[in-house]
PDB file of C-alpha atoms in Angstrom:
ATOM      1  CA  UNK D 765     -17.392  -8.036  -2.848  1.00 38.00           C
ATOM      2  CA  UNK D 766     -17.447  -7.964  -6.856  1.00 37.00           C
ATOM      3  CA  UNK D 767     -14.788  -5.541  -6.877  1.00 36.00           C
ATOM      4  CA  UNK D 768     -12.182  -7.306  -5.256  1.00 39.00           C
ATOM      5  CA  UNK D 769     -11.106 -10.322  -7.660  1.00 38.00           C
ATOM      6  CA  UNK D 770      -9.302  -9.746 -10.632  1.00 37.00           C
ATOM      7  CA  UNK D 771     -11.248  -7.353 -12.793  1.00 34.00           C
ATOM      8  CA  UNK D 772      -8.259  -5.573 -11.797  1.00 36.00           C
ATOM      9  CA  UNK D 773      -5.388  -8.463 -12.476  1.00 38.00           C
ATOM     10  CA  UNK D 774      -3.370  -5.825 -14.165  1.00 36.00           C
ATOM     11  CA  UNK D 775      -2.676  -3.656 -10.757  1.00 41.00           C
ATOM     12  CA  UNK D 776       0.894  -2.307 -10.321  1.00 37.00           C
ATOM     13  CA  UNK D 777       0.556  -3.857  -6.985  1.00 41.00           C
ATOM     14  CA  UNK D 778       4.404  -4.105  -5.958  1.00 39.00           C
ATOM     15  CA  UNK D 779       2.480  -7.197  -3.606  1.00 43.00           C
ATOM     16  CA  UNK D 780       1.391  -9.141  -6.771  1.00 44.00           C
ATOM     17  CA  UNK D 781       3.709 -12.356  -6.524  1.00 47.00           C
ATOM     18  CA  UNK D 782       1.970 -13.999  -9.166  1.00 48.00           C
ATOM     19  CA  UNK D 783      -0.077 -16.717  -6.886  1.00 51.00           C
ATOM     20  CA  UNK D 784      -3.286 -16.122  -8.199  1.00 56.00           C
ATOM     21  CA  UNK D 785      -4.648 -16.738  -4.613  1.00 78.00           C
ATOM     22  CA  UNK D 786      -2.087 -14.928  -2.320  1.00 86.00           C
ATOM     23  CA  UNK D 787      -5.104 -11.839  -2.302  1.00 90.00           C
ATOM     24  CA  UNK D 788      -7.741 -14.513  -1.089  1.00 93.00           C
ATOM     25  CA  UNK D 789      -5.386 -15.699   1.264  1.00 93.00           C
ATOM     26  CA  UNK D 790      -4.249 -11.704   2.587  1.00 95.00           C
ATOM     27  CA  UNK D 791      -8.608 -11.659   2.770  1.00 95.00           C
ATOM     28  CA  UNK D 792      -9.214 -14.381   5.039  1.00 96.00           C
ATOM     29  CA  UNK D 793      -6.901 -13.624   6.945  1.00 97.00           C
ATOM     30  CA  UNK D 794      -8.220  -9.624   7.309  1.00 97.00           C
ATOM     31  CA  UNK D 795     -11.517 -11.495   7.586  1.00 97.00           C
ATOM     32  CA  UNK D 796     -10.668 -13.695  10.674  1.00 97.00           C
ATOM     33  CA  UNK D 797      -8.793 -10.903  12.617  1.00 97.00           C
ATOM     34  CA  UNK D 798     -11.489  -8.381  12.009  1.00 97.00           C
ATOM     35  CA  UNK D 799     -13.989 -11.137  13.422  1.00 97.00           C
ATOM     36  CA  UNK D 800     -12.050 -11.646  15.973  1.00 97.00           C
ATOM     37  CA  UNK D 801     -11.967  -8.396  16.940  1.00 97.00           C
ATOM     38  CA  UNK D 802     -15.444  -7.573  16.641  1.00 96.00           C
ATOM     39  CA  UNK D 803     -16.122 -11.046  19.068  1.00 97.00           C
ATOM     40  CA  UNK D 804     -13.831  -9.960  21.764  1.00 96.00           C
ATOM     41  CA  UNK D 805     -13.203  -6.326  21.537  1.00 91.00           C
ATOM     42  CA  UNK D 806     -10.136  -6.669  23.431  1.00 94.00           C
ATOM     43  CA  UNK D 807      -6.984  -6.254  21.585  1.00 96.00           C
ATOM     44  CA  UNK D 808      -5.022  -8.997  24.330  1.00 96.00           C
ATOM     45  CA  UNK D 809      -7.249 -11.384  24.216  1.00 97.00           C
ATOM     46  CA  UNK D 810      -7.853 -11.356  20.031  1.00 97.00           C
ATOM     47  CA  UNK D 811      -3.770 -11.341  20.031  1.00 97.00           C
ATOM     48  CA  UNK D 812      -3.929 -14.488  22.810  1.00 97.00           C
ATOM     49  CA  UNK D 813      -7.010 -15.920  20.082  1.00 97.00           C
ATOM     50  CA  UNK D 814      -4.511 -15.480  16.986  1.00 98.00           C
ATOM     51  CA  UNK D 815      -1.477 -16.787  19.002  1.00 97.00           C
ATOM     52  CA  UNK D 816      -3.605 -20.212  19.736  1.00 97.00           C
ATOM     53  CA  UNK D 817      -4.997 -20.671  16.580  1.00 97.00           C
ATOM     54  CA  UNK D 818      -1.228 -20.145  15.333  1.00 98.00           C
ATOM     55  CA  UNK D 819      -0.346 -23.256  17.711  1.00 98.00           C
ATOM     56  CA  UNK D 820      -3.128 -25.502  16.214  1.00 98.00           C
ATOM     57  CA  UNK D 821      -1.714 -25.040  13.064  1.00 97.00           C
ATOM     58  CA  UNK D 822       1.889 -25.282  13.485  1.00 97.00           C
ATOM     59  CA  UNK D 823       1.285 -28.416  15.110  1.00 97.00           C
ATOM     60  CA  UNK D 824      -0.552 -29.722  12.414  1.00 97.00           C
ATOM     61  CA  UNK D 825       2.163 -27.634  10.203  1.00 97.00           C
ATOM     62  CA  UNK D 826       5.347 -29.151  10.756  1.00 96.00           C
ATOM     63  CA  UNK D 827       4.183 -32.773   9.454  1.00 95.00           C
ATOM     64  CA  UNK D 828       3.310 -31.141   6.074  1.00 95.00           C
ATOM     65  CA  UNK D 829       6.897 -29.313   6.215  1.00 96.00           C
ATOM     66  CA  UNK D 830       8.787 -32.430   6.973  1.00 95.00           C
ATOM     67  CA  UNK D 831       7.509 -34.215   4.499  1.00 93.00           C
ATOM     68  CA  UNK D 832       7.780 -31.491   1.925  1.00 93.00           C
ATOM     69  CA  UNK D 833      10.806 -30.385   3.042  1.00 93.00           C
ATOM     70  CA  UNK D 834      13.487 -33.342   3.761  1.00 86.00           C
ATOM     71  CA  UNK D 835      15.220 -31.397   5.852  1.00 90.00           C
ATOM     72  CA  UNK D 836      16.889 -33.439   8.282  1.00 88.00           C
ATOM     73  CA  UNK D 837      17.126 -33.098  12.404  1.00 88.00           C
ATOM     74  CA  UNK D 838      19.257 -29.703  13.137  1.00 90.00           C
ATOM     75  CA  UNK D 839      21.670 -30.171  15.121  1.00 89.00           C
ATOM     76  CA  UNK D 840      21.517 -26.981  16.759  1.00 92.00           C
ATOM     77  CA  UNK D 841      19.436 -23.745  17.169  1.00 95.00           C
ATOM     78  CA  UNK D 842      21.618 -21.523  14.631  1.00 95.00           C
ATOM     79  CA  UNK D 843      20.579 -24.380  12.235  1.00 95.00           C
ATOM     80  CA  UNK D 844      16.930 -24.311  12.751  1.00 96.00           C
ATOM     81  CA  UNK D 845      16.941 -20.631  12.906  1.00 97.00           C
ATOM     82  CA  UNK D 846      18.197 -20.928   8.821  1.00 96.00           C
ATOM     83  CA  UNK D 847      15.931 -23.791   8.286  1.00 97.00           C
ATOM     84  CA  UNK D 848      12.993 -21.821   9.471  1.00 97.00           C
ATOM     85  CA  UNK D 849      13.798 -18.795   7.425  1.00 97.00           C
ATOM     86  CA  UNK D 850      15.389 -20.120   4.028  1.00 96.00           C
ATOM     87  CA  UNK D 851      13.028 -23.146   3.967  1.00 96.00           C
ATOM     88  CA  UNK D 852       9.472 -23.040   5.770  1.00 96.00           C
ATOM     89  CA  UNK D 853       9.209 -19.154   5.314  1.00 96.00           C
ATOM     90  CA  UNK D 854       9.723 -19.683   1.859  1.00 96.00           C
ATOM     91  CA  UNK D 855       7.509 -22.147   1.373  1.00 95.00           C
ATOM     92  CA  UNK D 856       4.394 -21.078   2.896  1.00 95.00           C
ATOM     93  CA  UNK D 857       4.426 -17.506   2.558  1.00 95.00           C
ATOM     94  CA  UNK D 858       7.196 -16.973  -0.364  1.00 94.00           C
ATOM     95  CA  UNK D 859       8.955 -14.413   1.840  1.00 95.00           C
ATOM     96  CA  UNK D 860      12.704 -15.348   2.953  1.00 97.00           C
ATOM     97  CA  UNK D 861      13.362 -13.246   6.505  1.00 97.00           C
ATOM     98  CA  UNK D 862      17.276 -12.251   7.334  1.00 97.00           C
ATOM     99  CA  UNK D 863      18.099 -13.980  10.471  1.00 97.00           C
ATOM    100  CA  UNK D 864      20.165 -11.382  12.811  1.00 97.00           C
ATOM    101  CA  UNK D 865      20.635 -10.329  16.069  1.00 96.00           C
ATOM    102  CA  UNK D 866      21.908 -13.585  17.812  1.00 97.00           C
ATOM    103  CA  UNK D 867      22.437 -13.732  21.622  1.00 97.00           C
ATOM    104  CA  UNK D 868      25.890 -14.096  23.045  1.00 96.00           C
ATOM    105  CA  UNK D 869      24.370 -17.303  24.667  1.00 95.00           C
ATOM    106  CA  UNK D 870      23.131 -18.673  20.828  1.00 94.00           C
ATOM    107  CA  UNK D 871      19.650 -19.316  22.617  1.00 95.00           C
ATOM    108  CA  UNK D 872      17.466 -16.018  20.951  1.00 97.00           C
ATOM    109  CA  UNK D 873      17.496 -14.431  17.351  1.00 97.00           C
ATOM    110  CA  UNK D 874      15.508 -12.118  15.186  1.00 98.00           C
ATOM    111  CA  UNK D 875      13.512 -12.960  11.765  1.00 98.00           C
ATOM    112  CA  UNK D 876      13.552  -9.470  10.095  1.00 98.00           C
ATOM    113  CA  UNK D 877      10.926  -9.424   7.475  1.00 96.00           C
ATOM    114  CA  UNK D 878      11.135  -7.165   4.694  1.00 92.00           C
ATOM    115  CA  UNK D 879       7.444  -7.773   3.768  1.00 92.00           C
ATOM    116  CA  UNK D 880       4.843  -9.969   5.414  1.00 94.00           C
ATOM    117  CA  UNK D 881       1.787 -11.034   2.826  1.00 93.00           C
ATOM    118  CA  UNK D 882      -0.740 -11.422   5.773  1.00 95.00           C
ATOM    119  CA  UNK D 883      -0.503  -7.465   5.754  1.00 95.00           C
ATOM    120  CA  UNK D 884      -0.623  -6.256   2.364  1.00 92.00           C
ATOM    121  CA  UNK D 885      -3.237  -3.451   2.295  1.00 93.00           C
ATOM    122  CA  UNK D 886      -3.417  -3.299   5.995  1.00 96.00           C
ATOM    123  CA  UNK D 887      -4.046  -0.151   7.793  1.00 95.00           C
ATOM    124  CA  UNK D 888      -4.702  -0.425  11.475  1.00 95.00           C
ATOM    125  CA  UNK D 889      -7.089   1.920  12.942  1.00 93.00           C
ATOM    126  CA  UNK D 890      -6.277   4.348  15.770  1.00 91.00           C
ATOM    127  CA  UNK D 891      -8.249   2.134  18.071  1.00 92.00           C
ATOM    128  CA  UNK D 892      -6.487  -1.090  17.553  1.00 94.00           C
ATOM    129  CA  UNK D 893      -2.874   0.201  18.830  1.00 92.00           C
ATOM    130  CA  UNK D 894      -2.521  -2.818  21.104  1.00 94.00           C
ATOM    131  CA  UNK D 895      -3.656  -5.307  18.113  1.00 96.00           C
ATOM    132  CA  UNK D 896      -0.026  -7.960  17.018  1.00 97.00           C
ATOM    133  CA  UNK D 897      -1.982  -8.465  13.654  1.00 97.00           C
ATOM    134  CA  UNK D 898       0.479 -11.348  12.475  1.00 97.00           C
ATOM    135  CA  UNK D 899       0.265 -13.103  16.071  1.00 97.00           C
ATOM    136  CA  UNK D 900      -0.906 -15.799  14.289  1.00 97.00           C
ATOM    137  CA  UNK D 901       3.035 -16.521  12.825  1.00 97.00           C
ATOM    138  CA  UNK D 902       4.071 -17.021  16.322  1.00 97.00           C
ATOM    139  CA  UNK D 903       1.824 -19.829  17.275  1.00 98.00           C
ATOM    140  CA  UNK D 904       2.764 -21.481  14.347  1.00 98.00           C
ATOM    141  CA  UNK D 905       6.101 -21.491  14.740  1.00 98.00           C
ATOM    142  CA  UNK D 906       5.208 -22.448  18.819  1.00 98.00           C
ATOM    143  CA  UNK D 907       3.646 -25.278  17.655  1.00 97.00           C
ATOM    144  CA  UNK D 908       5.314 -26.550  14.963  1.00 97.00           C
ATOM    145  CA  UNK D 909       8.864 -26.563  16.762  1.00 97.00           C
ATOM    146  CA  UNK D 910       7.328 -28.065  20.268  1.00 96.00           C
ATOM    147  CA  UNK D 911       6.497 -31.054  17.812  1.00 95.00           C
ATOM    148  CA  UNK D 912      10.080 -31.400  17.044  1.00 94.00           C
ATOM    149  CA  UNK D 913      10.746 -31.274  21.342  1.00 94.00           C
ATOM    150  CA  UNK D 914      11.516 -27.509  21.163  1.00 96.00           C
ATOM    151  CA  UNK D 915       9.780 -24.975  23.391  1.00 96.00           C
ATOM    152  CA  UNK D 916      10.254 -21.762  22.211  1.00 97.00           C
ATOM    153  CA  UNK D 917       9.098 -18.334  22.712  1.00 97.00           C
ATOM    154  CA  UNK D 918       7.937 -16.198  19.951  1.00 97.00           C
ATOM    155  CA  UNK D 919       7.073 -12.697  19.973  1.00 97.00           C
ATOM    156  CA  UNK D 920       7.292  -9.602  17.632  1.00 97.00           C
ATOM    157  CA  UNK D 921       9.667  -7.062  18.626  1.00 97.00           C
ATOM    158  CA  UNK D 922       8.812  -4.610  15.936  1.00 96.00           C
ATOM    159  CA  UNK D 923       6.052  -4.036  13.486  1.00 96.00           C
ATOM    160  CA  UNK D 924       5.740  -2.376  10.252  1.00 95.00           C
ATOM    161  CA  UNK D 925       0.997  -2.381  10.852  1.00 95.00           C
ATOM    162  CA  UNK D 926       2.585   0.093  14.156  1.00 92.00           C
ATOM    163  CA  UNK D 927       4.886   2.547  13.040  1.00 91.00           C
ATOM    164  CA  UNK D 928       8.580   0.673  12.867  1.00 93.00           C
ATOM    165  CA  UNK D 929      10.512   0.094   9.622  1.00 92.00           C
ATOM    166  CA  UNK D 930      10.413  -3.371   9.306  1.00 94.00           C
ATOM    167  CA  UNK D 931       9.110  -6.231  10.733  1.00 97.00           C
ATOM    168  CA  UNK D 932      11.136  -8.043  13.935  1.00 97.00           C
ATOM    169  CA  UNK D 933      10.354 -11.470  15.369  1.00 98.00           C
ATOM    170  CA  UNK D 934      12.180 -12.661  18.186  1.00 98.00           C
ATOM    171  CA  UNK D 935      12.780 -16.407  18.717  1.00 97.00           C
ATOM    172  CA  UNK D 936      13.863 -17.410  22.266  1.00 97.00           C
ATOM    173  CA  UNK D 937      14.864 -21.306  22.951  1.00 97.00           C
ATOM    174  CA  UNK D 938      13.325 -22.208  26.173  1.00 96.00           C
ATOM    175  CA  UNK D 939      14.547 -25.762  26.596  1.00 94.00           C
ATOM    176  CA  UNK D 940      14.239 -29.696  25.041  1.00 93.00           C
ATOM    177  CA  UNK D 941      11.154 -31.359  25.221  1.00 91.00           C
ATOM    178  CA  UNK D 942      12.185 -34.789  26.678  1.00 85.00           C
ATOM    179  CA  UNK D 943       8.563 -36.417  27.268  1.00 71.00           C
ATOM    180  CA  UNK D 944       6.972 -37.508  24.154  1.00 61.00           C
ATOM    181  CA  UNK D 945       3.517 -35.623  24.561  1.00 62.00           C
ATOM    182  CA  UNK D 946       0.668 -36.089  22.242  1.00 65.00           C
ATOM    183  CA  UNK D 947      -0.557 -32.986  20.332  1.00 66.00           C
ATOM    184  CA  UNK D 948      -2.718 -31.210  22.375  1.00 67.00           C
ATOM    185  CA  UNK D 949      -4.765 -28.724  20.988  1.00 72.00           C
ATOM    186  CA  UNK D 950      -5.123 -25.758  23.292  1.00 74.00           C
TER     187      UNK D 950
ATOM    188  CA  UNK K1232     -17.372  25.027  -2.578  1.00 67.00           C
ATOM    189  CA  UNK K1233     -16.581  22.295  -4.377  1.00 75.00           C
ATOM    190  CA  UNK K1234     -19.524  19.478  -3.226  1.00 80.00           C
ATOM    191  CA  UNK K1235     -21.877  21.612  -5.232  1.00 80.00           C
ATOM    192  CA  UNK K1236     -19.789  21.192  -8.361  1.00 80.00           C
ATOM    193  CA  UNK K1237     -18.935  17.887  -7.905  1.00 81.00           C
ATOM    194  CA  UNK K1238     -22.371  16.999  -6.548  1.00 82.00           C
ATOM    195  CA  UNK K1239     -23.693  18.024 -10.028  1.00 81.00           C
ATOM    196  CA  UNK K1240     -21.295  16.162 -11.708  1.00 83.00           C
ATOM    197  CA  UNK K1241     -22.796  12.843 -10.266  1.00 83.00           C
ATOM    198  CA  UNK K1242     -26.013  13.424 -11.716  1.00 82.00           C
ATOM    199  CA  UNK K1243     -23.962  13.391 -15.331  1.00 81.00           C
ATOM    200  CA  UNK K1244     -22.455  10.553 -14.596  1.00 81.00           C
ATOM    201  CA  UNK K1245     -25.506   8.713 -13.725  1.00 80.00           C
ATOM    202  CA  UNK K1246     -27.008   9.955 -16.882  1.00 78.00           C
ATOM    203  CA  UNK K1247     -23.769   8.445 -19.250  1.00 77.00           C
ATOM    204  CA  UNK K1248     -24.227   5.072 -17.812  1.00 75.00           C
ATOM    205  CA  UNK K1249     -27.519   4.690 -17.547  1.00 71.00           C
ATOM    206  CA  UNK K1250     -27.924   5.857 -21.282  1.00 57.00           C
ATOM    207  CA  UNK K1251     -25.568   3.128 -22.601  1.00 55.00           C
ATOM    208  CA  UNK K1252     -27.069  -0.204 -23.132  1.00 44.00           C
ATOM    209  CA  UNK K1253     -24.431  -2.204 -24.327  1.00 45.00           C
ATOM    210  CA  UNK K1254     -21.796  -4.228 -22.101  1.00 44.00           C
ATOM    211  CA  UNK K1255     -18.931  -2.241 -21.796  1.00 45.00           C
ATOM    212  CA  UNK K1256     -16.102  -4.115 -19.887  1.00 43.00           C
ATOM    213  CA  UNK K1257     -12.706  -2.486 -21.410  1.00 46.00           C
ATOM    214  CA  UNK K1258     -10.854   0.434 -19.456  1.00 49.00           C
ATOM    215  CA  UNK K1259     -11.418   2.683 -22.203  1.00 52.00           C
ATOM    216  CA  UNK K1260     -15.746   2.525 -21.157  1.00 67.00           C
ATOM    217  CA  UNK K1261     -14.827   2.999 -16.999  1.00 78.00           C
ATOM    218  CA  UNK K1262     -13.345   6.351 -18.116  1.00 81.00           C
ATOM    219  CA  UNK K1263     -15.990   9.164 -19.240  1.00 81.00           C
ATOM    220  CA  UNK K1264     -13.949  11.877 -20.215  1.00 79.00           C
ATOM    221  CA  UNK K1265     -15.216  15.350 -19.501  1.00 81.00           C
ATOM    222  CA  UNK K1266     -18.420  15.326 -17.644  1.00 76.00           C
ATOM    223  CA  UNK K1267     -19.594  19.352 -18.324  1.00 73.00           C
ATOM    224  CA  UNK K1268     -17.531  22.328 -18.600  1.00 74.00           C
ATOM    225  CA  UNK K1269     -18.225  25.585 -15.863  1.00 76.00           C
ATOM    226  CA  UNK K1270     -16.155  28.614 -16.226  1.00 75.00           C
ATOM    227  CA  UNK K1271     -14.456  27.917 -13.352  1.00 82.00           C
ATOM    228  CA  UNK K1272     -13.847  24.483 -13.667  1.00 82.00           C
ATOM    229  CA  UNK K1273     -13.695  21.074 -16.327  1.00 85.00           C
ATOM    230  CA  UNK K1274     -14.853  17.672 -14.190  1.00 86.00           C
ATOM    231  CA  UNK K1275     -13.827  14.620 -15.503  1.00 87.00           C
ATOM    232  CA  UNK K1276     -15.536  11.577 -14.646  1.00 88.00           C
ATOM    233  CA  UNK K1277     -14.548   7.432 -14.148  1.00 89.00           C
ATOM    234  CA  UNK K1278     -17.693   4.731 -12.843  1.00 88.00           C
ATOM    235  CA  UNK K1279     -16.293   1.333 -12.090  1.00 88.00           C
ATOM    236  CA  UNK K1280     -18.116  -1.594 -12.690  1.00 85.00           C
ATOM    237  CA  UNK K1281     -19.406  -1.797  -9.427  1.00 87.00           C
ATOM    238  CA  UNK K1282     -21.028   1.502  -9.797  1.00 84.00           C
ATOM    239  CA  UNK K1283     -18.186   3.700  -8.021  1.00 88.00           C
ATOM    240  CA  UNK K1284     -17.633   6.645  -9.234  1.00 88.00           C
ATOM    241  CA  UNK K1285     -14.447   8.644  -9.406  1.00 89.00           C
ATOM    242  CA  UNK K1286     -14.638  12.450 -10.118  1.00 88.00           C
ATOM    243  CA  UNK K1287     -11.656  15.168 -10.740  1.00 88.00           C
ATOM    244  CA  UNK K1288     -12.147  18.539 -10.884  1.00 86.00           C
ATOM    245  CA  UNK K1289      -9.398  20.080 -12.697  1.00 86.00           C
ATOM    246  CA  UNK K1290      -9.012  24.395 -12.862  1.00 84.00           C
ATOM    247  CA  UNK K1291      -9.992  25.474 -16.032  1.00 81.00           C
ATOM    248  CA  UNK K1292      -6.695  27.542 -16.129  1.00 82.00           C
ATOM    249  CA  UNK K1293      -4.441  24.334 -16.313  1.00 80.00           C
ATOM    250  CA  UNK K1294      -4.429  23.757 -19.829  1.00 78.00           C
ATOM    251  CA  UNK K1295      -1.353  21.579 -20.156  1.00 81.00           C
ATOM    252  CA  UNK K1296      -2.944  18.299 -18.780  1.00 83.00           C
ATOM    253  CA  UNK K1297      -4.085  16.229 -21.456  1.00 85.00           C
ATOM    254  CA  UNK K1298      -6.505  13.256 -21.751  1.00 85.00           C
ATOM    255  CA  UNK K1299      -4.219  10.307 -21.111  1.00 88.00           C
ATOM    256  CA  UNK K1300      -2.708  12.493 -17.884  1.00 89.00           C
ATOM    257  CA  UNK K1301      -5.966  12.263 -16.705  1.00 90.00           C
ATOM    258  CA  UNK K1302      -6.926   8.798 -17.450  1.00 90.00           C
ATOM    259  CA  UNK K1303      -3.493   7.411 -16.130  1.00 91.00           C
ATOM    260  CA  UNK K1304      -4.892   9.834 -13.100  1.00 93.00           C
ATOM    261  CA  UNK K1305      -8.310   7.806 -12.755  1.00 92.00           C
ATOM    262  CA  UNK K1306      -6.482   4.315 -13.143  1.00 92.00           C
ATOM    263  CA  UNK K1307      -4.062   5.554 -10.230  1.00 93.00           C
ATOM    264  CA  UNK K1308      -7.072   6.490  -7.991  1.00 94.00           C
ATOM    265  CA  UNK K1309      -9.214   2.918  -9.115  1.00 94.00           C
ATOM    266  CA  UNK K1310      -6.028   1.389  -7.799  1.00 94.00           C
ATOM    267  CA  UNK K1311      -5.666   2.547  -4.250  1.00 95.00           C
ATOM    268  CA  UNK K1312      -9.174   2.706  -3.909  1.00 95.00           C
ATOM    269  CA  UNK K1313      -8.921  -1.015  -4.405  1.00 94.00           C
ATOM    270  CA  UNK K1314      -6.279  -1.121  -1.726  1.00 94.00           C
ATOM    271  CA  UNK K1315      -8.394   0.617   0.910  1.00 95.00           C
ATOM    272  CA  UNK K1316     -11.194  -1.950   0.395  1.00 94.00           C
ATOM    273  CA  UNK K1317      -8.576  -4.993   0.842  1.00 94.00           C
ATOM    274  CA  UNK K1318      -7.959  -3.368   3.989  1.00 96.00           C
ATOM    275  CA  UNK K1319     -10.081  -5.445   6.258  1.00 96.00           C
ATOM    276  CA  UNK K1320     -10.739  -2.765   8.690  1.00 95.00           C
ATOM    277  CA  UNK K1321     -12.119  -0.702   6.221  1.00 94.00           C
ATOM    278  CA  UNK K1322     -15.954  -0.574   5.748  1.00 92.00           C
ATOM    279  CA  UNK K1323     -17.348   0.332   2.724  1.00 90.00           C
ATOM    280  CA  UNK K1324     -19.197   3.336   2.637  1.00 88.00           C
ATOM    281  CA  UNK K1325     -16.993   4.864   5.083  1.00 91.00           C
ATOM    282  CA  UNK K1326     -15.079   7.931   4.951  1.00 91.00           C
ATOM    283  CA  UNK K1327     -11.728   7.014   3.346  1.00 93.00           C
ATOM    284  CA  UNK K1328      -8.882   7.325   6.249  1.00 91.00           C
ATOM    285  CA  UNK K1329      -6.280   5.624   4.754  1.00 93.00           C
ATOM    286  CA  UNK K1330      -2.856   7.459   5.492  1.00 91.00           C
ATOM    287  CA  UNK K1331      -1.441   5.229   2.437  1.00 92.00           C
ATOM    288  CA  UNK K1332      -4.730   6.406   0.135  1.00 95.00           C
ATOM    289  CA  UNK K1333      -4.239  10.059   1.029  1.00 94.00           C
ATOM    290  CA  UNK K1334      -0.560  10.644  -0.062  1.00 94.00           C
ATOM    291  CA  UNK K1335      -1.292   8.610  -3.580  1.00 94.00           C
ATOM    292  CA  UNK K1336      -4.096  11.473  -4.042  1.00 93.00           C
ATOM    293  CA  UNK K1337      -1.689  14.290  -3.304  1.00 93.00           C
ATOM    294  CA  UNK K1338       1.022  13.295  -5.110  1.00 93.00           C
ATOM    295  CA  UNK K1339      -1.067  12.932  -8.002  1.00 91.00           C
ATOM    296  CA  UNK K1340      -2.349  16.323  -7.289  1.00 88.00           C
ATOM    297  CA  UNK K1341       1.457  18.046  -7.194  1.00 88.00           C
ATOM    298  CA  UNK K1342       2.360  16.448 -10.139  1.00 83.00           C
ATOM    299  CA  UNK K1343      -0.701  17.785 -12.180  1.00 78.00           C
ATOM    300  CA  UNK K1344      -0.203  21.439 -10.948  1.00 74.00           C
TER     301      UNK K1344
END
């Protein structure tokens, strides 16, 4: 793979942020879905594989963001909906989604992401049609928030890898997490 | 039609690099300028370091397009050739399918014409 490091640092990639290891990181993570799908050559089951490997992290995650972050508790889900956009997207991936499309009830909303550095250079082939490349993001966010006694569900309503315009993710609160569970990995 | 020409070409290329000895690591050494002239045809040529090689086979009619056209033309195609192998479901060696490689190549083609 001599080719691929930064010979070529001067590339009019409209993708370069300036982190000189947001390629490496847009690598592995082409590296471990690819794997994936050559292990299970089943588009579900690599998304289900993503989606849990999402959950071990976000667990794991949120600790790191708390710290980091000093954001306090949120008081309610319009609040954590900003938190998670304008703080923890920005800090781990740089990117800062639009947060639209609330329910009437205030219980589901939409991250629309202009750009998504997991997918830079990404094209999928014809036969992965059924492949949520980014499922990882919604374990994380799964994870992290059931550590702060929120079950949510995650899912991604539209995506830029198949054909829409932008990228959607749909948040849904499920309810309050009253017991005091350890982290279980799943 | 236009394997056999290009085809040829490849054996010129492989002659210019293997004849220089010295490291050459600038931009100015990927590019090798204008591989052999036909009556048809000029072929320009572009190796990487990694031993790709780039080829553009230009109608001898077109004399407007000038050296740095082509060059800029070579860095354009080095670039989203780079893209395609960043994309992880790409193997190298393969037949390039990229939708997002294909329409760099023929814009660059309509605006040389």
């Amino acid at each position: 793979m001599t080719i691929l490091f930064p010979s070529l640092a001067k590339r009019d990639s409209v993708t370069n942020r300036g982190h000189s290891n947001s390629e490496l990181f847009t690598l592995t993570y082409g590296a471990l879905v690819t794997q994936l799908c050559k292990d299970y050559e089943n588009d579900e089951e690599v998304n289900k594989q993503l989606d849990k490997m999402g959950y071990n992290i976000g667990v794991r995650l949120i600790e790191d963001f708390l710290a980091r972050s000093s954001v306090g508790r949120c008081h309610d889900f319009r609040e954590t909906a900003d938190v998670i956009a304008k703080v923890a997207f920005k800090m781990y991936l740089g990117i800062t989604p639009s947060v639209t499309n609330w329910s009437p009830a205030g219980d589901e909303f939409s991250l629309i992401l202009e750009s998504n550095p997991l997918v830079d250079f990404v094209e999928l082939p014809d036969n992965h049609s059924n492949l949520v490349y980014s499922s990882l993001l919604c374990g994380v966010l799964r994870g992290a928030l059931e550590m702060v006694q929120m079950a949510v569900d995650v899912r991604f309503a539209q995506d830029t890898l198949r054909g829409d315009n932008v990228t959607e993710i749909r948040m849904k609160f499920i309810k309050r997490i009253e017991e005091n569970l350890p982290a279980g990995d799943e | 039609m236009f394997h056999y020409t290009v085809h040829t070409s490849l054996d010129v290329v492989e002659e210019k690099i293997s004849g220089v000895g010295k490291a050459l690591a600038d931009q100015r050494e990927l590019y090798l300028g204008l591989l052999y002239p036909t009556e048809d045809y000029k072929v320009y040529g572009y190796v990487t370091n990694s031993k790709v090689k780039f080829v553009i086979v230009v109608d001898s009619s077109n004399t407007s397009l000038r050296d740095n056209e082509i060059r800029s033309m070579f860095r354009k195609l080095h670039n989203s050739f780079t893209d395609v192998m960043c994309n992880p479901f790409y193997n190298p060696g393969d037949p390039i399918q990229s939708k997002a490689f294909d329409s760099i190549v023929s814009t660059m083609m309509v605006q040389a014409c």
